[in-house]
Amino acid sequence: MSNYLFEFKEGLIIAFKAIRANKARAILTTLGVVIGICAVALMSTTIKGIDIAFEEGISSLGSDNLYIDKWAWFSDEEFWKMRNRKNLKLSDYEKFKHLAQLPIAVAPTLWIVKKVEYGNNYVEGTLITGSTNEYLKTTNFDFDEGRFFSAIESKSSRNVVVLGKEVADHLFKSNNASEKYIKIRGIKFKVVGILKKQGSNLLGNFNPDKQVYMPIGAVFKHFERASHRSIAIIIRAQNTSMVEATKEEAEDIMRRIRGLMYDEENDFSINQQEGLTQNYNNVVGVIKIAGLLITGLSLLVGAIGIMNIMFVSVKERTREIGIRKAIGAKKRTILTQFITEASTICLIGGLIGLILAVLLSMVINKFLPTSIQFDTVILAIIISLITGILAGFAPAYTAAKMDPVEALRYE
Amino acid sequence: MNIINLENITRIYQLGSEEVRALDGISLRIDKNEYVAIMGPSGSGKSTLMNILGCLDTPTSGKYDFKGINVSDMSDNELAEIRNREIGFVFQTFNLLPRSNAFHNVELPLIYSGMHSLKRKEIAKETLTSVGLEDRLHHKPSELSGGQRQRVAIARALVTTPSIILADEPTGNLDSKTGGDIMLLFNAIHKQGNTIILVTHEEYIAKHAKRIIRLLDGKIEIDEKNE
Ligand SMILES: Nc1ncnc2c1ncn2[C@@H]1O[C@H](COP(=O)(O)OP(=O)(O)OP(=O)(O)O)[C@@H](O)[C@H]1O
Ligand SMILES: [Mg+2]
């Protein structure tokens, strides 16, 4: 055992001597590994950042929510089947709300897309959510200014709106938007509140920052005929562990409202964010694998560089290998020596790459809520060590099996 | 007690269709504390014989007993161990590690033998002192004269207290004055009870030895005592 330790230590000393003797070459060789490890660390950090951003976005939607809808969001259900389903009406919502025991909040929603205007400023294609005051309880909204619309406002279908942060910023370049009036299709709506930034661009238009909220009655009054569109019902479970039970209760109630026989299929769907998460994992999973493959490739290039330089180094030091064998170095000793050398070069490269990655991640941090985690550091170090061992093995093996007499004669 | 016993050793190099019989039936015994010079014209097989004696190379045929143990069918690892513990090499071109200082060069065989660090450092220092280099421990080979380099190499050969010292033209790269000094060092080492085998072209160098073996075309031509 102590023998191994000596040999390892000797290997380290030789490695540093060899690196010092050929500084320029060592730097150039290491560059490949520096870039490779930097890329791996940044990629895994970025992926984590995207995940965190997505989770934050999801939770801004309310993570224990269920959505009763005419449409199944994420399923292979055939389109025509769902199209033939009956629309969900506000009266369905009223019945449901009356019967449901488990949810802490039940709200109807109807989405429309319109241009919103204030003076000369406007936002094209804004997602407008029509709902009731209960909607607030299905979210985790905080307010920058003002409040959500009240029960009275929603019952009497008043022309009031709550704006997402981005929409408000676009329309009102200065602060103090509440109590002002915006226009949609020429109709005036009073701004009663502005949301705090919720922040997740991953949700696209569903990002609350980009939305406008108004009483669902107002939507029907001004923009949609009630018979035309199907609403969705948002249900919030008490907590995550209650989601399943709440879902079962909802299915039961809906079947009763629809008067379905026991052998009839549901003519509605109950959607969950899990579907969104799954969808996200499918899409981002591919991106993740592609990213890791690409960074892995850059690391491979680095490893090949190391292997190449180790072959050169072995060739150059043929005589040294002969000398070492003559005074008693075993195959294993020589093998250890060169693998140690390759690993040391890779490790140094890896550490430099990590430092670089930490600096660059500060830039990434401006776009994604992330920083390099301890486990990424450990992973990067292990990867650079393994790279060194793998890249060093073939050259080290060539060295180890050299014939001592021939090695000593080498000029 | 005989340390080396060769029986009908051949070493044949195959160069394409041509066969080079570098050693052609060598039988030889060398006892403990002998001092042998091997002579012969260039290409007569002196270095080849030394490599086989030093377990760096293995014979094509024949039997080689080292201290009564047959080394002909030992594994590479076992041979490495024999080289480490039993044999000290001195080369014409010194063959020191260029990036390591004198001390580390001498210490290296002990590292390979797994000796404890403190003891190892002490012995390495002692050995370098015994060849007169106590004030050159931290010099790199490039910072030493030819004679000093050969002394480092001799210290490296001695440091494991091997059973034989093999020196292939140890004075070949030195001027005659320095070469003479190195021979005095070998004489002293022999007096301490070591077994020495050296190859040389020079009669005046061979004079130091107690026995001279002359090779010709891979065969022993003359094997005689030297008075
Ligand atoms: N690797 C090899 N391949 C082929 N032939 C070899 C090899 N090594 C040595 N020989 C041949 O073996 C013979 C003996 O060589 P060796 O090196 O032992 O001679 P030497 O007596 O040491 O000569 P010198 O005094 O010039 O050093 C020579 O004819 C040489 O050409
Ligand atoms: Mg020779």
Short mmCIF file of C-alpha atoms in Angstrom, two decimals, chain A residues 98-354:
data_model
loop_
_atom_site.label_atom_id
_atom_site.label_comp_id
_atom_site.label_asym_id
_atom_site.label_seq_id
_atom_site.Cartn_x
_atom_site.Cartn_y
_atom_site.Cartn_z
CA HIS A 98 -72.15 24.77 -4.82
CA LEU A 99 -71.43 21.02 -4.61
CA ALA A 100 -67.66 20.93 -4.13
CA GLN A 101 -66.49 20.43 -0.55
CA LEU A 102 -62.75 19.88 -0.80
CA PRO A 103 -61.31 22.83 -2.79
CA ILE A 104 -60.27 26.03 -1.04
CA ALA A 105 -61.13 28.01 -4.15
CA VAL A 106 -63.11 27.49 -7.34
CA ALA A 107 -63.04 30.05 -10.15
CA PRO A 108 -64.25 30.15 -13.75
CA THR A 109 -61.88 31.32 -16.46
CA LEU A 110 -62.15 32.37 -20.03
CA TRP A 111 -59.14 33.41 -22.06
CA ILE A 112 -59.26 35.89 -24.90
CA VAL A 113 -56.51 37.68 -26.76
CA LYS A 114 -56.83 41.41 -27.43
CA LYS A 115 -54.85 44.55 -28.00
CA VAL A 116 -54.77 46.78 -24.91
CA GLU A 117 -54.16 50.53 -25.20
CA TYR A 118 -53.37 53.55 -23.05
CA GLY A 119 -52.95 56.79 -24.93
CA ASN A 120 -50.43 56.10 -27.63
CA ASN A 121 -49.04 53.04 -25.90
CA TYR A 122 -50.41 49.62 -26.62
CA VAL A 123 -49.64 45.91 -26.27
CA GLU A 124 -50.73 43.72 -29.12
CA GLY A 125 -52.03 40.19 -28.49
CA THR A 126 -52.38 40.37 -24.74
CA LEU A 127 -53.85 37.36 -23.00
CA ILE A 128 -56.87 38.46 -21.01
CA THR A 129 -58.16 36.15 -18.30
CA GLY A 130 -61.77 36.61 -17.38
CA SER A 131 -62.67 35.26 -13.95
CA THR A 132 -64.19 36.13 -10.58
CA ASN A 133 -62.68 37.54 -7.42
CA GLU A 134 -62.12 33.92 -6.33
CA TYR A 135 -59.41 33.60 -8.96
CA LEU A 136 -56.98 35.37 -6.66
CA LYS A 137 -57.17 32.45 -4.20
CA THR A 138 -55.99 30.05 -6.89
CA THR A 139 -52.75 32.07 -7.35
CA ASN A 140 -49.88 33.34 -5.26
CA PHE A 141 -50.17 36.90 -6.55
CA ASP A 142 -48.61 39.88 -4.78
CA PHE A 143 -49.49 43.42 -5.72
CA ASP A 144 -47.29 46.32 -6.69
CA GLU A 145 -50.22 48.69 -6.55
CA GLY A 146 -53.89 48.37 -5.74
CA ARG A 147 -55.79 45.10 -5.40
CA PHE A 148 -57.66 42.33 -7.26
CA PHE A 149 -61.24 43.07 -8.34
CA SER A 150 -63.82 42.58 -5.62
CA ALA A 151 -66.81 40.23 -5.33
CA ILE A 152 -69.19 43.07 -6.14
CA GLU A 153 -67.16 44.17 -9.14
CA SER A 154 -67.08 40.65 -10.49
CA LYS A 155 -70.74 39.91 -9.78
CA SER A 156 -71.88 43.08 -11.49
CA SER A 157 -69.43 42.64 -14.39
CA ARG A 158 -67.77 46.03 -13.91
CA ASN A 159 -65.22 47.34 -16.37
CA VAL A 160 -62.21 46.89 -14.12
CA VAL A 161 -58.83 45.26 -14.84
CA VAL A 162 -55.76 44.03 -13.02
CA LEU A 163 -52.53 44.29 -15.03
CA GLY A 164 -49.47 42.08 -15.09
CA LYS A 165 -46.22 43.92 -14.45
CA GLU A 166 -44.93 43.85 -18.01
CA VAL A 167 -48.21 45.01 -19.48
CA ALA A 168 -48.36 47.86 -16.99
CA ASP A 169 -44.76 48.85 -17.73
CA HIS A 170 -45.53 48.97 -21.42
CA LEU A 171 -48.67 51.01 -21.09
CA PHE A 172 -47.62 53.41 -18.33
CA LYS A 173 -44.04 54.50 -18.60
CA SER A 174 -44.34 56.16 -15.19
CA ASN A 175 -45.77 54.67 -12.00
CA ASN A 176 -49.21 55.27 -10.50
CA ALA A 177 -51.28 53.38 -13.00
CA SER A 178 -54.16 52.49 -10.74
CA GLU A 179 -57.35 54.44 -11.06
CA LYS A 180 -56.39 55.21 -14.69
CA TYR A 181 -58.38 53.87 -17.61
CA ILE A 182 -57.09 51.62 -20.38
CA LYS A 183 -58.91 50.81 -23.58
CA ILE A 184 -59.72 47.45 -25.13
CA ARG A 185 -61.57 47.55 -28.47
CA GLY A 186 -62.42 51.13 -27.64
CA ILE A 187 -64.05 50.20 -24.34
CA LYS A 188 -62.70 51.81 -21.18
CA PHE A 189 -61.57 49.71 -18.23
CA LYS A 190 -60.45 51.05 -14.88
CA VAL A 191 -57.13 49.73 -13.58
CA VAL A 192 -57.65 48.63 -9.97
CA GLY A 193 -54.36 46.82 -9.40
CA ILE A 194 -50.95 45.92 -10.77
CA LEU A 195 -49.23 42.64 -9.96
CA LYS A 196 -45.70 42.31 -8.68
CA LYS A 197 -43.30 40.78 -11.16
CA GLN A 198 -43.82 36.98 -11.02
CA GLY A 199 -41.15 36.35 -13.58
CA SER A 200 -40.93 33.38 -15.78
CA ASN A 201 -40.57 33.83 -19.48
CA LEU A 202 -40.67 30.07 -19.86
CA LEU A 203 -44.44 30.23 -19.51
CA GLY A 204 -44.71 32.42 -22.58
CA ASN A 205 -48.00 34.29 -22.67
CA PHE A 206 -49.19 32.40 -19.62
CA ASN A 207 -46.66 34.34 -17.62
CA PRO A 208 -48.86 36.47 -15.33
CA ASP A 209 -46.54 39.40 -16.04
CA LYS A 210 -47.92 39.49 -19.56
CA GLN A 211 -51.60 39.12 -18.71
CA VAL A 212 -54.61 41.25 -17.95
CA TYR A 213 -57.37 40.08 -15.57
CA MET A 214 -61.00 41.21 -15.62
CA PRO A 215 -64.40 39.97 -14.38
CA ILE A 216 -65.62 37.11 -16.56
CA GLY A 217 -69.00 38.84 -16.87
CA ALA A 218 -67.28 41.79 -18.52
CA VAL A 219 -65.65 39.46 -21.04
CA PHE A 220 -69.03 38.01 -21.97
CA LYS A 221 -70.64 41.43 -22.03
CA HIS A 222 -68.15 43.06 -24.37
CA PHE A 223 -66.18 40.41 -26.25
CA GLU A 224 -67.75 36.93 -26.40
CA ARG A 225 -71.21 35.48 -26.64
CA ALA A 226 -71.67 33.15 -23.69
CA SER A 227 -72.95 30.31 -25.84
CA HIS A 228 -69.92 30.50 -28.10
CA ARG A 229 -67.09 29.65 -25.84
CA SER A 230 -66.41 27.00 -23.27
CA ILE A 231 -65.02 28.25 -19.97
CA ALA A 232 -62.63 26.33 -17.73
CA ILE A 233 -62.98 25.87 -14.01
CA ILE A 234 -59.92 26.31 -11.83
CA ILE A 235 -59.94 24.40 -8.58
CA ARG A 236 -57.34 24.79 -5.89
CA ALA A 237 -56.77 21.85 -3.57
CA GLN A 238 -55.96 22.49 0.08
CA ASN A 239 -52.45 21.17 -0.41
CA THR A 240 -50.46 18.84 -2.61
CA SER A 241 -51.50 15.71 -0.75
CA MET A 242 -55.16 16.63 -1.29
CA VAL A 243 -54.83 17.05 -5.07
CA GLU A 244 -55.84 13.47 -5.86
CA ALA A 245 -58.91 13.46 -3.60
CA THR A 246 -59.97 16.85 -4.90
CA LYS A 247 -59.65 15.57 -8.43
CA GLU A 248 -61.79 12.52 -7.70
CA GLU A 249 -64.46 14.65 -6.07
CA ALA A 250 -64.41 17.02 -9.06
CA GLU A 251 -64.83 14.17 -11.51
CA ASP A 252 -67.74 12.84 -9.51
CA ILE A 253 -69.50 16.18 -9.35
CA MET A 254 -68.96 16.90 -13.01
CA ARG A 255 -70.40 13.54 -14.01
CA ARG A 256 -73.45 14.30 -11.89
CA ILE A 257 -73.83 17.78 -13.43
CA ARG A 258 -73.58 16.27 -16.87
CA GLY A 259 -75.91 13.44 -15.92
CA LEU A 260 -73.59 10.75 -17.21
CA MET A 261 -74.49 7.06 -16.85
CA TYR A 262 -71.95 4.79 -15.19
CA ASP A 263 -70.87 3.36 -18.55
CA GLU A 264 -70.49 6.68 -20.32
CA GLU A 265 -67.11 8.33 -20.80
CA ASN A 266 -66.28 11.69 -19.26
CA ASP A 267 -67.28 14.50 -21.59
CA PHE A 268 -64.81 16.87 -19.94
CA SER A 269 -61.16 16.74 -18.88
CA ILE A 270 -59.49 17.48 -15.58
CA ASN A 271 -56.06 18.92 -16.29
CA GLN A 272 -53.16 19.27 -13.97
CA GLN A 273 -49.89 21.12 -14.04
CA GLU A 274 -48.19 17.78 -13.89
CA GLY A 275 -49.07 17.63 -17.56
CA LEU A 276 -47.25 20.90 -18.06
CA THR A 277 -44.27 19.56 -16.16
CA GLN A 278 -44.30 16.43 -18.26
CA ASN A 279 -44.49 18.46 -21.42
CA TYR A 280 -41.63 20.60 -20.19
CA ASN A 281 -39.55 17.54 -19.36
CA ASN A 282 -40.16 16.12 -22.82
CA VAL A 283 -39.04 19.26 -24.59
CA VAL A 284 -36.29 20.36 -22.25
CA GLY A 285 -35.11 16.78 -21.80
CA VAL A 286 -34.12 16.70 -25.45
CA ILE A 287 -32.38 20.05 -25.15
CA LYS A 288 -30.57 18.80 -22.04
CA ILE A 289 -29.31 15.69 -23.76
CA ALA A 290 -28.24 17.65 -26.82
CA GLY A 291 -26.47 20.19 -24.61
CA LEU A 292 -24.66 17.54 -22.64
CA LEU A 293 -23.68 15.75 -25.84
CA ILE A 294 -22.24 18.92 -27.31
CA THR A 295 -20.34 19.81 -24.16
CA GLY A 296 -19.28 16.21 -23.83
CA LEU A 297 -17.89 16.47 -27.34
CA SER A 298 -15.83 19.52 -26.43
CA LEU A 299 -14.50 17.61 -23.45
CA LEU A 300 -13.66 14.72 -25.74
CA VAL A 301 -11.66 17.07 -27.93
CA GLY A 302 -9.83 18.19 -24.80
CA ALA A 303 -9.19 14.58 -23.82
CA ILE A 304 -7.82 13.75 -27.27
CA GLY A 305 -5.48 16.73 -26.93
CA ILE A 306 -4.22 15.37 -23.63
CA MET A 307 -3.83 11.89 -25.07
CA ASN A 308 -1.89 13.28 -27.99
CA ILE A 309 0.47 15.28 -25.83
CA MET A 310 0.97 12.31 -23.52
CA PHE A 311 1.98 10.15 -26.48
CA VAL A 312 4.50 12.82 -27.47
CA SER A 313 5.70 13.03 -23.90
CA VAL A 314 6.14 9.26 -23.64
CA LYS A 315 8.08 9.23 -26.90
CA GLU A 316 10.33 12.06 -25.77
CA ARG A 317 10.99 10.44 -22.46
CA THR A 318 11.68 6.96 -23.79
CA ARG A 319 15.19 7.05 -22.36
CA GLU A 320 13.91 8.20 -18.98
CA ILE A 321 11.51 5.25 -19.01
CA GLY A 322 14.45 2.94 -19.79
CA ILE A 323 16.43 4.37 -16.88
CA ARG A 324 13.54 3.97 -14.50
CA LYS A 325 13.04 0.38 -15.58
CA ALA A 326 16.75 -0.35 -15.19
CA ILE A 327 16.69 0.75 -11.56
CA GLY A 328 13.59 -1.26 -10.73
CA ALA A 329 10.42 0.50 -11.85
CA LYS A 330 7.71 -2.05 -12.57
CA LYS A 331 5.14 -1.79 -15.34
CA ARG A 332 2.61 -0.66 -12.80
CA THR A 333 4.94 2.10 -11.59
CA ILE A 334 5.36 3.54 -15.07
CA LEU A 335 1.64 3.21 -15.74
CA THR A 336 0.82 5.06 -12.52
CA GLN A 337 3.37 7.75 -13.32
CA PHE A 338 1.96 8.69 -16.70
CA ILE A 339 -1.68 8.37 -15.70
CA THR A 340 -0.96 10.58 -12.72
CA GLU A 341 0.66 13.09 -15.03
CA ALA A 342 -2.30 13.14 -17.42
CA SER A 343 -4.76 13.39 -14.55
CA THR A 344 -2.82 16.23 -12.98
CA ILE A 345 -2.85 18.18 -16.23
CA CYS A 346 -6.58 17.50 -16.59
CA LEU A 347 -7.27 18.42 -12.99
CA ILE A 348 -5.42 21.71 -13.32
CA GLY A 349 -7.30 22.36 -16.55
CA GLY A 350 -10.55 21.42 -14.85
CA LEU A 351 -9.94 23.80 -11.96
CA ILE A 352 -9.13 26.66 -14.33
CA GLY A 353 -12.25 25.76 -16.35
CA LEU A 354 -14.31 25.85 -13.17
#
